[in-house]
Short mmCIF file of C-alpha atoms in Angstrom, two decimals:
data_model
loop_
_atom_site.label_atom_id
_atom_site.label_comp_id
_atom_site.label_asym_id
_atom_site.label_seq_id
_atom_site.Cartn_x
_atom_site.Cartn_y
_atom_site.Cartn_z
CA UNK A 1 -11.82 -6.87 -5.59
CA UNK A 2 -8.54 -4.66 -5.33
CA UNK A 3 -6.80 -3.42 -8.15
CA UNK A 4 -3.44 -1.37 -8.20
CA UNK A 5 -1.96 0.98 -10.78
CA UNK A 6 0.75 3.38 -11.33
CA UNK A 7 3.89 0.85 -10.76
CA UNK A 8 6.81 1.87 -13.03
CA UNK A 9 10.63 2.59 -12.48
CA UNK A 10 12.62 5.42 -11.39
CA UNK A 11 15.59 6.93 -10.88
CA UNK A 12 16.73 7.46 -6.60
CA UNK A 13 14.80 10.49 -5.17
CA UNK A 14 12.37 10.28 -7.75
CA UNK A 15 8.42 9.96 -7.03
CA UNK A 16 5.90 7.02 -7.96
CA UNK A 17 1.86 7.49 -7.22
CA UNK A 18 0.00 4.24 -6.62
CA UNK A 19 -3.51 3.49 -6.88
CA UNK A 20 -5.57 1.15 -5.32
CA UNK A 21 -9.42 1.14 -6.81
CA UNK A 22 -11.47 -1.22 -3.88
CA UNK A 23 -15.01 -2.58 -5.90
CA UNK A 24 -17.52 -4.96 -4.62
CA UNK A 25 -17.43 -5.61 -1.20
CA UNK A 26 -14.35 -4.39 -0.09
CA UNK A 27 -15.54 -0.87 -0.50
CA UNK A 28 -16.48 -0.55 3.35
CA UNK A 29 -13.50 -2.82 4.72
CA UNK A 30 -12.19 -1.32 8.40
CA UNK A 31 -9.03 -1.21 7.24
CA UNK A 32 -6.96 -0.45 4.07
CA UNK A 33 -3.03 -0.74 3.45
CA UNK A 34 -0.19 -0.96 1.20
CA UNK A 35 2.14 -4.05 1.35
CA UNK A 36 5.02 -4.53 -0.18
CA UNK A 37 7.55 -7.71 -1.05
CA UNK A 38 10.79 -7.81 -2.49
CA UNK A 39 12.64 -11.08 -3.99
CA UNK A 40 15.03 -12.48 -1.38
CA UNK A 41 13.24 -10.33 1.42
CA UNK A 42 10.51 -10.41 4.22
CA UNK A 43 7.56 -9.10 2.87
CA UNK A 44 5.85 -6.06 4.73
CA UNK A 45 2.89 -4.05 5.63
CA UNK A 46 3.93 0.16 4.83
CA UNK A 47 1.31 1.96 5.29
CA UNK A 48 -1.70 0.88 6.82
CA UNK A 49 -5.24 3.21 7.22
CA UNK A 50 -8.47 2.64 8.86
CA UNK A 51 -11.68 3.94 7.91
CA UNK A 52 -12.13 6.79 9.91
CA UNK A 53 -8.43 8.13 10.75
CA UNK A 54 -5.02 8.55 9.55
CA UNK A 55 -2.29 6.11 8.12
CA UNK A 56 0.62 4.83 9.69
CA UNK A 57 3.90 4.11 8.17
CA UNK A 58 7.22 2.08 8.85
CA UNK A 59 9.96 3.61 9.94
CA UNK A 60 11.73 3.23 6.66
CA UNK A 61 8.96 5.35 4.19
CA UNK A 62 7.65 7.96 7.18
CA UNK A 63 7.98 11.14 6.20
CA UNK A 64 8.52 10.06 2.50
CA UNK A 65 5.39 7.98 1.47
CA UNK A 66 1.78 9.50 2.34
CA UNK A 67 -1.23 7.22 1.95
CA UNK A 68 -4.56 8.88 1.23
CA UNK A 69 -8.27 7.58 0.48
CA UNK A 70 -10.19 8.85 -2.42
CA UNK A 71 -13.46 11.08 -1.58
CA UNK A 72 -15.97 7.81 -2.77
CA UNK A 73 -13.59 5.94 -0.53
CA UNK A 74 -13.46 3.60 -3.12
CA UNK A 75 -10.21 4.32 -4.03
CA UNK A 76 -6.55 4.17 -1.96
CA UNK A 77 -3.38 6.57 -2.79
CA UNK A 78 -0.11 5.66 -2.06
CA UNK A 79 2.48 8.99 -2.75
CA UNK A 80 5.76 7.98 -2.14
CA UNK A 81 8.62 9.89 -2.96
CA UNK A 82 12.55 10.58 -2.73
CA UNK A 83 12.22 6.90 -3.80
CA UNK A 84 15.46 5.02 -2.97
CA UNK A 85 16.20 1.80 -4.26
CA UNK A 86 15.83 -0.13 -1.22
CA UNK A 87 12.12 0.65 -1.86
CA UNK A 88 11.91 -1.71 -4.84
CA UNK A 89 9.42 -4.36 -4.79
CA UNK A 90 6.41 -5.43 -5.98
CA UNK A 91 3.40 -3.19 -4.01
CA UNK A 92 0.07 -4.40 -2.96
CA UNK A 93 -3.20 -3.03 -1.66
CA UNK A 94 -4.65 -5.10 0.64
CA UNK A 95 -7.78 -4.62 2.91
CA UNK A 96 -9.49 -6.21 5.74
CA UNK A 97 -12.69 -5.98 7.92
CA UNK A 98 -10.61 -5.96 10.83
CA UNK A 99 -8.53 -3.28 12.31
CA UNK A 100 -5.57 -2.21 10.82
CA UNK A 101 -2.29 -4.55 11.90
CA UNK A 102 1.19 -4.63 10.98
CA UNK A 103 1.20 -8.17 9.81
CA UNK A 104 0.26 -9.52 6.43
CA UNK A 105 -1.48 -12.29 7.32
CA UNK A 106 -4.43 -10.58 8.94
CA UNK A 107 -5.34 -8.75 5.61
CA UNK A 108 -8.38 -11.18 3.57
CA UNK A 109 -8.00 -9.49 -0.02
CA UNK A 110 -5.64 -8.49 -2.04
CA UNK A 111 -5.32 -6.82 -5.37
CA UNK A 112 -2.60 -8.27 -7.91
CA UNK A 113 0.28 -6.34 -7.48
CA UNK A 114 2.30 -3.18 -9.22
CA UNK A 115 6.11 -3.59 -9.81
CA UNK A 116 8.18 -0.67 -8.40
CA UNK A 117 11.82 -0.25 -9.43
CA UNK A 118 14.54 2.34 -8.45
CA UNK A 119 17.55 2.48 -9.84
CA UNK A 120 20.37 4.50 -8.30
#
């Protein structure tokens, strides 16, 4: 089970923290990532992190959005900030047993969701 917090709305260049608490069996999944899907648009993978290394981002949120695990590795960060509005959507955790990929499909759970909005 996946759960995210810390959705909310901003103004441009402002900064959001995410939260993605992993319980059950997801806990020791190979992979970990934040997904995101906006209404009219393709939905897709930002950040993605595997157990034992560091994330990777999109070109669109590098340098802006850092993804971090929790020390009980329980629990999956998502810091993104100078927030434009092009980065509203709704944001999910997802996780697999699998190695990390770029594409949605490959990722077995998912937590509900957390609305992100930016307004300019």
């Amino acid at each position: 089970q996946l759960e995210e917090s810390g959705g909310g709305s901003v103004q441009s260049g402002g900064s959001l923290r995410l939260s993605c608490a992993a319980s059950g069996y997801t806990y020791s999944s190979n992979c970990m990532a934040w997904f995101r899907h906006a209404p009219g648009k393709e939905g897709e993978v930002v950040a993605a992190m595997a157990s034992y290394g560091s994330a990777s981002y999109i070109d669109s949120v590098e340098g802006r959005f850092t993804s971090s695990k929790g020390n009980d590795k329980n629990s999956l960060y998502l810091q993104m900030d100078s927030l434009k509005p092009e980065d509203t959507a709704m944001y999910y955790c997802a996780a697999d047993y699998y190695p990390c990929t770029w594409t949605s499909y490959d990722y077995a759970y998912w937590g509900q969701g957390t609305q992100v909005t930016v307004s300019s």
